[in-house]
mmCIF file with all atom_site columns, C-alpha atoms in Angstrom:
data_model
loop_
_atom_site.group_PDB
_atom_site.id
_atom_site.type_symbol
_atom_site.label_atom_id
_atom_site.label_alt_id
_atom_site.label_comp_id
_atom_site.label_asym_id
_atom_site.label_entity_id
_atom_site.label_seq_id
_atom_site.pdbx_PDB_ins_code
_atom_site.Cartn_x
_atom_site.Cartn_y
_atom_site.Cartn_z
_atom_site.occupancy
_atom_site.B_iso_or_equiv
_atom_site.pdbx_formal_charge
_atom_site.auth_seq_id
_atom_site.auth_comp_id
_atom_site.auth_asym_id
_atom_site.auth_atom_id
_atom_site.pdbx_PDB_model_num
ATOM 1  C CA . UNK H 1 1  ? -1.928  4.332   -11.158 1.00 47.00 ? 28  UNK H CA 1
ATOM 2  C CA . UNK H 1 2  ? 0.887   6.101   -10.125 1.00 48.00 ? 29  UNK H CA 1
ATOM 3  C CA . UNK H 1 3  ? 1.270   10.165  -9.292  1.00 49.00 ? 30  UNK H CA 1
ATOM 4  C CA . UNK H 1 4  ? 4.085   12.045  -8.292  1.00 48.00 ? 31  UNK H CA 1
ATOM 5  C CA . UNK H 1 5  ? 4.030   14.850  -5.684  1.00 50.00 ? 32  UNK H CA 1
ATOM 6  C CA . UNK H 1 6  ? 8.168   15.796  -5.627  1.00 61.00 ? 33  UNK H CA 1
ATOM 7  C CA . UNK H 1 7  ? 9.949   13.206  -3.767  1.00 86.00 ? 34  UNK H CA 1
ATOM 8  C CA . UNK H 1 8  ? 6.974   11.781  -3.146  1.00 89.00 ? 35  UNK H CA 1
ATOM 9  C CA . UNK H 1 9  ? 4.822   8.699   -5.307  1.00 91.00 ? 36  UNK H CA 1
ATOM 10 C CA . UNK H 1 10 ? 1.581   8.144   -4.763  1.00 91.00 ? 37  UNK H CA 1
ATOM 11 C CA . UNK H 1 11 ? 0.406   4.337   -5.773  1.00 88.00 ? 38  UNK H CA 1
ATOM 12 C CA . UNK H 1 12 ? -2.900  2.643   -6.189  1.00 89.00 ? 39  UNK H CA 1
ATOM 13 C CA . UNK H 1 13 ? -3.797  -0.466  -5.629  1.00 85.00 ? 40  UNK H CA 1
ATOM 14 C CA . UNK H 1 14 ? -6.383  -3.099  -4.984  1.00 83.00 ? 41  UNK H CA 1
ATOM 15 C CA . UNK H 1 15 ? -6.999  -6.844  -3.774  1.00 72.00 ? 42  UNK H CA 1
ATOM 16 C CA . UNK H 1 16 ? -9.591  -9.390  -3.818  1.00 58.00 ? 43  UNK H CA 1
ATOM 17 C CA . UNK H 1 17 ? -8.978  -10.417 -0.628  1.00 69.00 ? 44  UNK H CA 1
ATOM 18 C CA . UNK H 1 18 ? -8.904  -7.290  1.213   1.00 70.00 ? 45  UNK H CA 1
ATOM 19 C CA . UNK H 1 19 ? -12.465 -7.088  2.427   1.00 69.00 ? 46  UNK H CA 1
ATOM 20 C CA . UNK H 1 20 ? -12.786 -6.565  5.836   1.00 75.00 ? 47  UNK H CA 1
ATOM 21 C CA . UNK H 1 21 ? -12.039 -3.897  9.132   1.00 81.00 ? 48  UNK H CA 1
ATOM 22 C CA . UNK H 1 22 ? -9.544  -6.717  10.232  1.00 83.00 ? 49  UNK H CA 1
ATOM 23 C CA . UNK H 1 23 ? -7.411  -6.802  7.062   1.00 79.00 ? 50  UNK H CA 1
ATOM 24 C CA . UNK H 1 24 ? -7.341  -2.797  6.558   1.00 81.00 ? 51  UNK H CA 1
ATOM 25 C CA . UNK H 1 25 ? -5.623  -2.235  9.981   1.00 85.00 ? 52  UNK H CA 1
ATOM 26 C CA . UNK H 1 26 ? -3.355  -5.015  9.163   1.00 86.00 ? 53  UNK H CA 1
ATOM 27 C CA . UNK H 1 27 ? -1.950  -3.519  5.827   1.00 85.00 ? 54  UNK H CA 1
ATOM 28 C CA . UNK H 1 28 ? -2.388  -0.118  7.095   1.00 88.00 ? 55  UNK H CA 1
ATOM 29 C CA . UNK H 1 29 ? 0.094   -0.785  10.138  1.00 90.00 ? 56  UNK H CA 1
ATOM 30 C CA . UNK H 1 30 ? 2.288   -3.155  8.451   1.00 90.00 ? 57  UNK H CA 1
ATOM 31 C CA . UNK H 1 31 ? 2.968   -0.367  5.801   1.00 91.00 ? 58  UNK H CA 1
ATOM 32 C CA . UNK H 1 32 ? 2.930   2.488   8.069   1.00 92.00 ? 59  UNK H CA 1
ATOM 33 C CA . UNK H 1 33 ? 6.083   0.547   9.593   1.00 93.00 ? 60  UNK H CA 1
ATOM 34 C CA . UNK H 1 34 ? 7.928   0.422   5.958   1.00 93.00 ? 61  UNK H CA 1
ATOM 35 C CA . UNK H 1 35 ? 10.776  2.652   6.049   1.00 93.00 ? 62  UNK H CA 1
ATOM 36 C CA . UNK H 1 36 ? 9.533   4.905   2.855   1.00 94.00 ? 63  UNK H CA 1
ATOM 37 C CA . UNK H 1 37 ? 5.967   5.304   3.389   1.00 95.00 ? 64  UNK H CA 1
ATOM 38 C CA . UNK H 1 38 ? 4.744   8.362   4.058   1.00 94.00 ? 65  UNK H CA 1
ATOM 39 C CA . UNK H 1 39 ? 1.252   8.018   4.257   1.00 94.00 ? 66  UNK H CA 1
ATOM 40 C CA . UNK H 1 40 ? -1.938  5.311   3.489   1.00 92.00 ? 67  UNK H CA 1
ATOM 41 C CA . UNK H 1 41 ? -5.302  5.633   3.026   1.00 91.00 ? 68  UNK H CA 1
ATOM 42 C CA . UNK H 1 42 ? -7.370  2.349   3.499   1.00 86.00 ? 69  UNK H CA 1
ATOM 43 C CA . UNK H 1 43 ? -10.664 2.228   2.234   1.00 83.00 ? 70  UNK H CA 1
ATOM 44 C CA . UNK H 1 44 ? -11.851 -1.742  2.593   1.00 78.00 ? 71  UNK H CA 1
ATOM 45 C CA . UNK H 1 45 ? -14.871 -1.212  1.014   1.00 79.00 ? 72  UNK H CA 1
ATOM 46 C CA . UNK H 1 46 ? -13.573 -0.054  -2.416  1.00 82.00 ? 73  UNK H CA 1
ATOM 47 C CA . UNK H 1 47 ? -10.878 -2.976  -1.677  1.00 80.00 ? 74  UNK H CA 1
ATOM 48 C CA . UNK H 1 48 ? -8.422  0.135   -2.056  1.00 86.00 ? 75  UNK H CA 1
ATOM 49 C CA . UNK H 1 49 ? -5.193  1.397   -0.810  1.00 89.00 ? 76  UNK H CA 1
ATOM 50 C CA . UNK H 1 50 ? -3.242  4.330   -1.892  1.00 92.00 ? 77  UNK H CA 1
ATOM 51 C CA . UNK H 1 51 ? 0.673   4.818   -1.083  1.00 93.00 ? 78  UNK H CA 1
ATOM 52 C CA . UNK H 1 52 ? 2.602   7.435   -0.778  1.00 95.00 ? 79  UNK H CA 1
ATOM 53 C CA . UNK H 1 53 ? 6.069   6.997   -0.339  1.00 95.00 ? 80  UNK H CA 1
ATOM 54 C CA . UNK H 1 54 ? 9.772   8.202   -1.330  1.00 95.00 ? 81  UNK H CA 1
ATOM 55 C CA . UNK H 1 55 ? 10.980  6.279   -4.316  1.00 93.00 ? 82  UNK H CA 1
ATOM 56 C CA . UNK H 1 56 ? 14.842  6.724   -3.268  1.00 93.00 ? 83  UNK H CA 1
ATOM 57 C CA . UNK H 1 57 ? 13.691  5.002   -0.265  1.00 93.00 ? 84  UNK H CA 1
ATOM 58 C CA . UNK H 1 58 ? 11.254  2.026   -0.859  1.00 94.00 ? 85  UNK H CA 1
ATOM 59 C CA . UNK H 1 59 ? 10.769  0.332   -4.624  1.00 94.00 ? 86  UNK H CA 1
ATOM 60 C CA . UNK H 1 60 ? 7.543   -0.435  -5.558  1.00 90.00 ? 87  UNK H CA 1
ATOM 61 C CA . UNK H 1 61 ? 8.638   -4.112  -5.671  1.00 91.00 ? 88  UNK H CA 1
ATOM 62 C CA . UNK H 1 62 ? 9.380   -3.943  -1.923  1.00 93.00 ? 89  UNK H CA 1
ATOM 63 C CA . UNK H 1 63 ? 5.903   -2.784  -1.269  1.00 90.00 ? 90  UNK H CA 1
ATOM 64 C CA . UNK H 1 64 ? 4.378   -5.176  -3.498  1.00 88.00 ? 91  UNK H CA 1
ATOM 65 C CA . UNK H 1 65 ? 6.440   -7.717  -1.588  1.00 90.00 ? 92  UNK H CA 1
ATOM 66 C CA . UNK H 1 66 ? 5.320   -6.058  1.606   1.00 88.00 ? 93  UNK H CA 1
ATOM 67 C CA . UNK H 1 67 ? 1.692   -7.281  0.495   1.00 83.00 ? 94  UNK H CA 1
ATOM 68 C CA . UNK H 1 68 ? 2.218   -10.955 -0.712  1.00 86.00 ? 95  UNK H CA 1
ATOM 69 C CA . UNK H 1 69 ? 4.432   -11.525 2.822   1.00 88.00 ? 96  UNK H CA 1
ATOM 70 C CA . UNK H 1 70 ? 1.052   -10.784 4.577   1.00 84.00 ? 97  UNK H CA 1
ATOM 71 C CA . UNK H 1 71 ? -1.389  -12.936 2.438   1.00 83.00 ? 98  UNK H CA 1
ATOM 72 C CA . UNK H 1 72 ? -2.607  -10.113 -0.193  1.00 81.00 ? 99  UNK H CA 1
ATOM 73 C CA . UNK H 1 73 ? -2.419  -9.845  -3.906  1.00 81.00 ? 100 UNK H CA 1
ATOM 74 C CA . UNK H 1 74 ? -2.209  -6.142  -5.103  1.00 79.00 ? 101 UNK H CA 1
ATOM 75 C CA . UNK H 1 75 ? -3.515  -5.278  -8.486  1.00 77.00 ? 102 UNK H CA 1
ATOM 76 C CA . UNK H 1 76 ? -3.606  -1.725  -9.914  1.00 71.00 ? 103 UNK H CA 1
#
């Protein structure tokens, strides 16, 4: 799901993978250092992660790509 605040896109996703403390600080820092983001919210017990970040910036490719570099698949 994706939601637009002005410059900003909020964007949803999941992964199978993602279940642990350990892999939430990973994705949360390695996104926090993406020159885009704005913010994350990690939640590893949904398996969730929400994005918001400046589409003139960052595509949402580049995040997905952000994800698979590290070992996770998103899914909305």
């Amino acid at each position: 799901m994706v939601m637009s605040m002005s410059n900003t896109v909020r964007i949803r996703v999941r992964d199978a993978m993602f279940d642990c403390e350990s892999c939430a600080n990973t994705i949360e820092h390695v996104l926090e250092a993406t020159y885009g983001v704005e913010q994350i919210d990690v939640d590893e017990s949904t398996e969730r992660v929400e994005i918001d970040y400046d589409p003139d910036i960052v595509a949402p490719t580049e995040l997905e790509m952000t994800f698979e570099a590290w070992g996770y698949t998103p899914r909305p």
